[in-house]
CSV table of C-alpha atoms in Angstrom, one decimal:
chain,number,residue,atom,x,y,z
A,1,UNK,CA,0.0,0.0,0.0
A,2,UNK,CA,2.9,2.3,0.7
A,3,UNK,CA,4.3,1.8,-2.8
A,4,UNK,CA,0.8,2.6,-4.2
A,5,UNK,CA,0.6,5.8,-2.2
A,6,UNK,CA,4.1,6.9,-3.3
A,7,UNK,CA,3.3,6.2,-6.9
A,8,UNK,CA,0.0,8.2,-6.7
A,9,UNK,CA,1.8,11.1,-5.0
A,10,UNK,CA,4.6,11.0,-7.7
A,11,UNK,CA,2.1,10.9,-10.6
A,12,UNK,CA,-0.1,13.6,-9.2
A,13,UNK,CA,2.7,16.1,-8.9
A,14,UNK,CA,4.1,15.2,-12.3
A,15,UNK,CA,0.7,15.8,-13.9
A,16,UNK,CA,0.1,19.0,-12.0
A,17,UNK,CA,3.4,20.6,-12.8
A,18,UNK,CA,2.7,21.5,-16.4
A,19,UNK,CA,-0.6,23.0,-15.3
A,20,UNK,CA,0.3,24.8,-12.1
A,21,UNK,CA,3.7,26.2,-13.0
A,22,UNK,CA,2.6,28.3,-16.0
A,23,UNK,CA,-0.3,29.5,-13.8
A,24,UNK,CA,2.1,30.7,-11.1
A,25,UNK,CA,4.1,32.6,-13.8
A,26,UNK,CA,0.9,34.2,-15.2
A,27,UNK,CA,0.0,35.3,-11.7
A,28,UNK,CA,3.5,36.7,-11.3
A,29,UNK,CA,4.1,34.6,-8.2
A,30,UNK,CA,7.9,35.0,-8.7
A,31,UNK,CA,10.6,34.5,-6.1
A,32,UNK,CA,12.4,37.5,-4.8
A,33,UNK,CA,16.1,37.0,-4.3
A,34,UNK,CA,18.0,38.8,-1.5
A,35,UNK,CA,20.8,41.1,-2.7
A,36,UNK,CA,23.0,40.0,0.2
A,37,UNK,CA,22.8,36.3,-0.8
A,38,UNK,CA,25.2,34.5,-3.2
A,39,UNK,CA,25.6,36.4,-6.4
A,40,UNK,CA,24.9,33.3,-8.4
A,41,UNK,CA,21.4,33.3,-7.1
A,42,UNK,CA,20.4,36.6,-8.6
A,43,UNK,CA,19.6,34.9,-11.9
A,44,UNK,CA,16.9,32.9,-10.1
A,45,UNK,CA,14.9,36.1,-9.5
A,46,UNK,CA,11.4,35.8,-10.8
A,47,UNK,CA,11.4,31.9,-10.8
A,48,UNK,CA,7.8,30.8,-9.9
A,49,UNK,CA,7.3,30.0,-6.2
A,50,UNK,CA,4.6,28.5,-4.0
A,51,UNK,CA,5.0,25.2,-5.8
A,52,UNK,CA,4.5,23.5,-2.5
A,53,UNK,CA,0.8,23.5,-3.3
A,54,UNK,CA,1.5,20.6,-5.7
A,55,UNK,CA,3.2,18.6,-2.9
A,56,UNK,CA,0.2,19.2,-0.6
A,57,UNK,CA,-2.1,18.1,-3.4
A,58,UNK,CA,-0.1,15.0,-4.2
A,59,UNK,CA,0.1,14.1,-0.5
A,60,UNK,CA,-3.6,14.6,0.0
A,61,UNK,CA,-4.8,12.6,-3.0
A,62,UNK,CA,-2.4,9.7,-2.4
A,63,UNK,CA,-2.8,9.4,1.4
A,64,UNK,CA,-6.6,9.7,1.4
A,65,UNK,CA,-7.1,7.4,-1.6
A,66,UNK,CA,-5.1,4.7,0.2
A,67,UNK,CA,-5.7,5.4,3.9
A,68,UNK,CA,-9.1,6.8,3.6
A,69,UNK,CA,-10.3,9.2,6.3
A,70,UNK,CA,-8.5,7.3,9.1
A,71,UNK,CA,-7.8,9.3,12.3
A,72,UNK,CA,-4.1,9.0,11.8
A,73,UNK,CA,-4.2,10.3,8.2
A,74,UNK,CA,-6.6,13.1,9.1
A,75,UNK,CA,-4.4,14.3,11.9
A,76,UNK,CA,-1.1,14.0,9.9
A,77,UNK,CA,-2.5,15.9,6.9
A,78,UNK,CA,-4.1,18.5,9.1
A,79,UNK,CA,-0.8,19.3,10.6
A,80,UNK,CA,0.9,19.4,7.2
A,81,UNK,CA,-1.9,21.6,5.8
A,82,UNK,CA,-1.8,23.9,8.8
A,83,UNK,CA,1.9,24.6,8.3
A,84,UNK,CA,1.4,24.8,4.6
A,85,UNK,CA,-1.3,27.5,5.0
A,86,UNK,CA,1.0,29.5,7.3
A,87,UNK,CA,3.7,29.2,4.6
A,88,UNK,CA,1.2,30.2,1.9
A,89,UNK,CA,0.3,33.4,3.9
A,90,UNK,CA,4.0,34.1,4.2
A,91,UNK,CA,4.7,33.7,0.5
A,92,UNK,CA,1.6,35.7,-0.4
A,93,UNK,CA,2.6,38.7,1.7
A,94,UNK,CA,6.2,38.6,0.2
A,95,UNK,CA,5.0,38.4,-3.4
A,96,UNK,CA,1.7,40.3,-3.6
A,97,UNK,CA,2.2,42.9,-0.9
A,98,UNK,CA,5.9,43.2,-1.5
A,99,UNK,CA,6.8,42.6,2.2
A,100,UNK,CA,10.3,41.1,2.0
A,101,UNK,CA,10.0,39.4,5.4
A,102,UNK,CA,6.5,38.1,4.8
A,103,UNK,CA,4.7,37.3,8.0
A,104,UNK,CA,6.0,39.1,11.1
A,105,UNK,CA,8.1,36.8,13.3
A,106,UNK,CA,5.5,36.9,16.1
A,107,UNK,CA,2.6,36.0,13.7
A,108,UNK,CA,4.6,33.1,12.3
A,109,UNK,CA,5.5,31.8,15.7
A,110,UNK,CA,1.9,32.1,16.9
A,111,UNK,CA,0.8,30.1,13.9
A,112,UNK,CA,3.3,27.4,14.5
A,113,UNK,CA,2.4,27.3,18.2
A,114,UNK,CA,-1.3,26.7,17.2
A,115,UNK,CA,-0.4,23.9,14.8
A,116,UNK,CA,2.0,22.5,17.4
A,117,UNK,CA,-0.8,22.6,20.0
A,118,UNK,CA,-3.0,20.8,17.6
A,119,UNK,CA,-0.4,18.1,17.0
A,120,UNK,CA,0.0,17.7,20.8
A,121,UNK,CA,-3.8,17.3,21.1
A,122,UNK,CA,-3.7,14.8,18.2
A,123,UNK,CA,-1.1,12.8,20.1
A,124,UNK,CA,-3.4,12.8,23.2
A,125,UNK,CA,-6.5,11.7,21.1
A,126,UNK,CA,-4.6,9.0,19.4
A,127,UNK,CA,-3.4,7.8,22.8
A,128,UNK,CA,0.3,8.2,21.8
A,129,UNK,CA,1.3,8.1,25.4
A,130,UNK,CA,4.0,10.3,27.0
A,131,UNK,CA,7.1,8.2,26.6
A,132,UNK,CA,10.1,9.5,24.7
A,133,UNK,CA,12.2,6.7,23.1
A,134,UNK,CA,16.0,7.1,23.2
A,135,UNK,CA,17.7,6.0,19.9
A,136,UNK,CA,20.1,3.0,20.0
A,137,UNK,CA,18.8,1.9,23.4
A,138,UNK,CA,15.8,0.1,24.9
A,139,UNK,CA,15.3,3.1,27.1
A,140,UNK,CA,12.0,5.1,27.1
A,141,UNK,CA,11.6,8.1,29.4
A,142,UNK,CA,8.3,8.9,30.9
A,143,UNK,CA,7.9,12.7,30.9
A,144,UNK,CA,4.2,13.0,31.7
A,145,UNK,CA,2.5,16.2,30.7
A,146,UNK,CA,5.8,17.8,29.6
A,147,UNK,CA,5.6,15.6,26.6
A,148,UNK,CA,2.9,17.8,25.0
A,149,UNK,CA,5.2,20.8,25.4
A,150,UNK,CA,7.9,18.7,23.8
A,151,UNK,CA,5.6,18.0,20.8
A,152,UNK,CA,5.1,21.7,20.2
A,153,UNK,CA,8.8,22.3,20.2
A,154,UNK,CA,9.3,19.4,17.8
A,155,UNK,CA,6.8,20.9,15.4
A,156,UNK,CA,8.3,24.4,15.6
A,157,UNK,CA,11.9,23.2,15.3
A,158,UNK,CA,11.3,20.9,12.4
A,159,UNK,CA,9.2,23.3,10.4
A,160,UNK,CA,11.9,26.0,10.8
A,161,UNK,CA,14.7,23.6,10.0
A,162,UNK,CA,13.2,22.5,6.7
A,163,UNK,CA,12.4,26.1,5.9
A,164,UNK,CA,16.1,27.2,6.5
A,165,UNK,CA,17.3,24.3,4.3
A,166,UNK,CA,15.2,25.3,1.3
A,167,UNK,CA,17.9,27.5,-0.3
A,168,UNK,CA,19.2,25.4,-3.2
A,169,UNK,CA,17.4,23.8,-6.1
A,170,UNK,CA,16.2,20.4,-5.0
A,171,UNK,CA,17.8,20.4,-1.6
A,172,UNK,CA,14.9,20.5,0.8
A,173,UNK,CA,12.6,18.4,-1.5
A,174,UNK,CA,15.3,15.7,-2.0
A,175,UNK,CA,16.2,15.5,1.7
A,176,UNK,CA,12.5,15.3,2.7
A,177,UNK,CA,12.0,12.5,0.2
A,178,UNK,CA,14.9,10.6,1.8
A,179,UNK,CA,13.5,11.1,5.4
A,180,UNK,CA,10.0,10.2,4.1
A,181,UNK,CA,11.2,6.9,2.7
A,182,UNK,CA,13.0,6.2,6.0
A,183,UNK,CA,9.7,6.9,7.8
A,184,UNK,CA,8.0,4.4,5.6
A,185,UNK,CA,10.4,1.8,6.9
A,186,UNK,CA,10.1,3.0,10.5
A,187,UNK,CA,6.3,3.1,10.4
A,188,UNK,CA,6.1,-0.4,9.1
A,189,UNK,CA,8.6,-1.7,11.7
A,190,UNK,CA,6.6,0.0,14.5
A,191,UNK,CA,3.2,-1.1,13.3
A,192,UNK,CA,1.9,2.2,12.1
A,193,UNK,CA,0.6,1.3,8.6
A,194,UNK,CA,-1.3,4.6,8.1
A,195,UNK,CA,1.8,6.6,8.9
A,196,UNK,CA,3.7,4.5,6.4
A,197,UNK,CA,1.2,5.3,3.7
A,198,UNK,CA,1.3,9.0,4.6
A,199,UNK,CA,5.1,9.0,4.6
A,200,UNK,CA,5.2,7.3,1.2
A,201,UNK,CA,2.7,9.9,-0.1
A,202,UNK,CA,5.0,12.7,1.1
A,203,UNK,CA,8.1,11.1,-0.4
A,204,UNK,CA,6.5,10.4,-3.7
A,205,UNK,CA,5.1,13.9,-4.0
A,206,UNK,CA,8.6,15.3,-3.2
A,207,UNK,CA,10.2,13.1,-5.8
A,208,UNK,CA,7.6,14.3,-8.4
A,209,UNK,CA,8.4,17.9,-7.4
A,210,UNK,CA,12.1,17.3,-8.1
A,211,UNK,CA,11.3,17.0,-11.8
A,212,UNK,CA,10.6,20.7,-11.8
A,213,UNK,CA,12.7,21.8,-8.9
A,214,UNK,CA,16.1,20.2,-9.7
A,215,UNK,CA,18.8,22.6,-11.0
A,216,UNK,CA,18.0,24.8,-12.8
A,217,UNK,CA,14.6,24.9,-11.1
A,218,UNK,CA,11.5,26.1,-13.0
A,219,UNK,CA,9.6,26.4,-9.7
A,220,UNK,CA,10.4,26.7,-6.0
A,221,UNK,CA,8.3,25.2,-3.2
A,222,UNK,CA,8.3,28.4,-1.2
A,223,UNK,CA,7.4,28.6,2.5
A,224,UNK,CA,4.2,26.9,1.4
A,225,UNK,CA,6.1,23.8,0.7
A,226,UNK,CA,9.0,23.9,3.2
A,227,UNK,CA,6.8,24.6,6.3
A,228,UNK,CA,4.3,22.0,5.1
A,229,UNK,CA,7.0,19.4,4.8
A,230,UNK,CA,8.4,20.3,8.2
A,231,UNK,CA,5.0,19.8,9.7
A,232,UNK,CA,4.6,16.4,7.9
A,233,UNK,CA,7.9,15.2,9.3
A,234,UNK,CA,7.1,16.4,12.8
A,235,UNK,CA,3.7,14.7,12.6
A,236,UNK,CA,5.3,11.4,11.5
A,237,UNK,CA,7.9,11.6,14.3
A,238,UNK,CA,5.2,12.1,17.0
A,239,UNK,CA,2.8,9.4,15.6
A,240,UNK,CA,5.6,6.8,15.4
A,241,UNK,CA,7.1,7.8,18.8
A,242,UNK,CA,10.5,8.6,17.1
A,243,UNK,CA,10.9,12.3,17.9
A,244,UNK,CA,14.6,11.9,18.8
A,245,UNK,CA,15.2,9.6,15.9
A,246,UNK,CA,14.1,12.4,13.7
A,247,UNK,CA,17.2,14.3,14.9
A,248,UNK,CA,19.3,11.6,13.2
A,249,UNK,CA,17.1,11.1,10.1
A,250,UNK,CA,17.0,14.9,9.5
A,251,UNK,CA,20.5,15.4,10.6
A,252,UNK,CA,21.2,17.7,7.6
A,253,UNK,CA,18.3,19.9,8.6
A,254,UNK,CA,19.8,20.0,12.1
A,255,UNK,CA,23.2,21.0,10.8
A,256,UNK,CA,21.7,23.8,8.8
A,257,UNK,CA,20.1,25.2,11.9
A,258,UNK,CA,23.2,24.8,14.0
A,259,UNK,CA,25.3,26.6,11.4
A,260,UNK,CA,22.9,29.6,11.7
A,261,UNK,CA,23.1,29.6,15.5
A,262,UNK,CA,26.9,29.4,15.5
A,263,UNK,CA,27.1,32.2,12.9
A,264,UNK,CA,24.9,34.5,14.9
A,265,UNK,CA,26.5,33.8,18.3
A,266,UNK,CA,30.0,34.1,16.9
A,267,UNK,CA,29.3,37.4,15.2
A,268,UNK,CA,27.6,38.9,18.2
A,269,UNK,CA,30.4,37.8,20.6
A,270,UNK,CA,33.5,38.3,18.5
A,271,UNK,CA,32.4,40.3,15.4
A,272,UNK,CA,33.7,37.4,13.2
A,273,UNK,CA,31.8,34.9,11.2
A,274,UNK,CA,32.7,31.1,11.4
A,275,UNK,CA,31.1,30.4,8.0
A,276,UNK,CA,31.3,32.4,4.7
A,277,UNK,CA,27.5,32.5,4.9
A,278,UNK,CA,24.8,30.6,6.7
A,279,UNK,CA,22.9,28.3,6.5
A,280,UNK,CA,25.6,25.8,5.8
A,281,UNK,CA,24.8,25.1,2.2
A,282,UNK,CA,25.7,28.7,1.3
A,283,UNK,CA,29.1,28.3,3.0
A,284,UNK,CA,29.9,25.4,0.5
A,285,UNK,CA,28.6,27.5,-2.4
A,286,UNK,CA,30.8,30.5,-1.5
A,287,UNK,CA,33.7,28.1,-1.1
A,288,UNK,CA,33.5,27.4,-4.8
A,289,UNK,CA,31.3,24.3,-4.9
A,290,UNK,CA,28.8,24.2,-7.8
A,291,UNK,CA,25.2,24.2,-6.6
A,292,UNK,CA,24.5,20.7,-8.0
A,293,UNK,CA,27.6,19.3,-6.1
A,294,UNK,CA,26.4,20.8,-2.8
A,295,UNK,CA,23.0,19.4,-3.2
A,296,UNK,CA,24.3,15.9,-4.2
A,297,UNK,CA,26.7,15.9,-1.2
A,298,UNK,CA,23.9,16.8,1.2
A,299,UNK,CA,21.6,14.2,-0.3
A,300,UNK,CA,24.4,11.6,0.2
A,301,UNK,CA,24.8,12.6,3.8
A,302,UNK,CA,21.0,12.5,4.2
A,303,UNK,CA,20.9,8.9,2.9
A,304,UNK,CA,23.6,7.9,5.3
A,305,UNK,CA,21.8,9.5,8.2
A,306,UNK,CA,18.5,7.9,7.2
A,307,UNK,CA,20.1,4.4,7.3
A,308,UNK,CA,21.6,5.3,10.7
A,309,UNK,CA,18.3,6.5,12.0
A,310,UNK,CA,16.6,3.2,11.0
A,311,UNK,CA,19.3,1.3,12.7
A,312,UNK,CA,18.8,3.3,15.9
A,313,UNK,CA,15.3,1.8,16.3
A,314,UNK,CA,16.4,-0.9,18.8
A,315,UNK,CA,13.7,-1.2,21.4
A,316,UNK,CA,11.1,0.8,19.6
A,317,UNK,CA,7.7,-0.5,18.6
């Protein structure tokens, strides 16, 4: 069933691309490129964005056709859609109202808090329990009501991490596809068949999107896509009780966030930058690596971490 869901997601996005992408160009939903970013990116100015709506559509069609309206699928897609709508609002403000920063930071954080609270409520309704599994061990820690705060933090962190990583053609989509495939395996190993189908739908939709998003991209996913994908991964982590395993599976996303934190702290404390530019993928770019090489390298690391994450499942289930 997971293979079927992945295939439907893939086919849906491939079919939508030739219809949606020209529409985005006609609506002049083009990406703005920051002048302080890598100079090589200036040629991408005007590339259609908000392509994440295709990933959402592919995931919805595939998961609901195969899973039906099961509680797990409803909750997972609701979290993904909630984050996607927040990203859509952010993109819309940037493009239509020419607000470079999109949603105000407080508004975006409030939106993520609301979606995170919904995810925590979903975990309660689905009787997820309040144990946190420790990777590579049999240990599970009982944290009681603090677990629900932890869930909110997982949602916020994951959504922002995927969003930060979406800076090169195919990078975030490819990495999410890799983590999604890993979650198919994890979900099946832990007895969460609905989650496996949903993960396959996400992965298949991302792979379909890469047809149009690989270098040189004809469309970007925008915050619509990156926040939605972050929400999907957070939901899968919570439903399969693998929140800490997600740190391994999504290790590249984690490294991207850490690079930004290090850069900011270093500059504030010493006036010097550790990296040529953050997030980390820009450091490699400015070090002379072609964009395709950076993306391929990060995908490779992502694959290695996905395997490591699956191997860390001892004691889970």
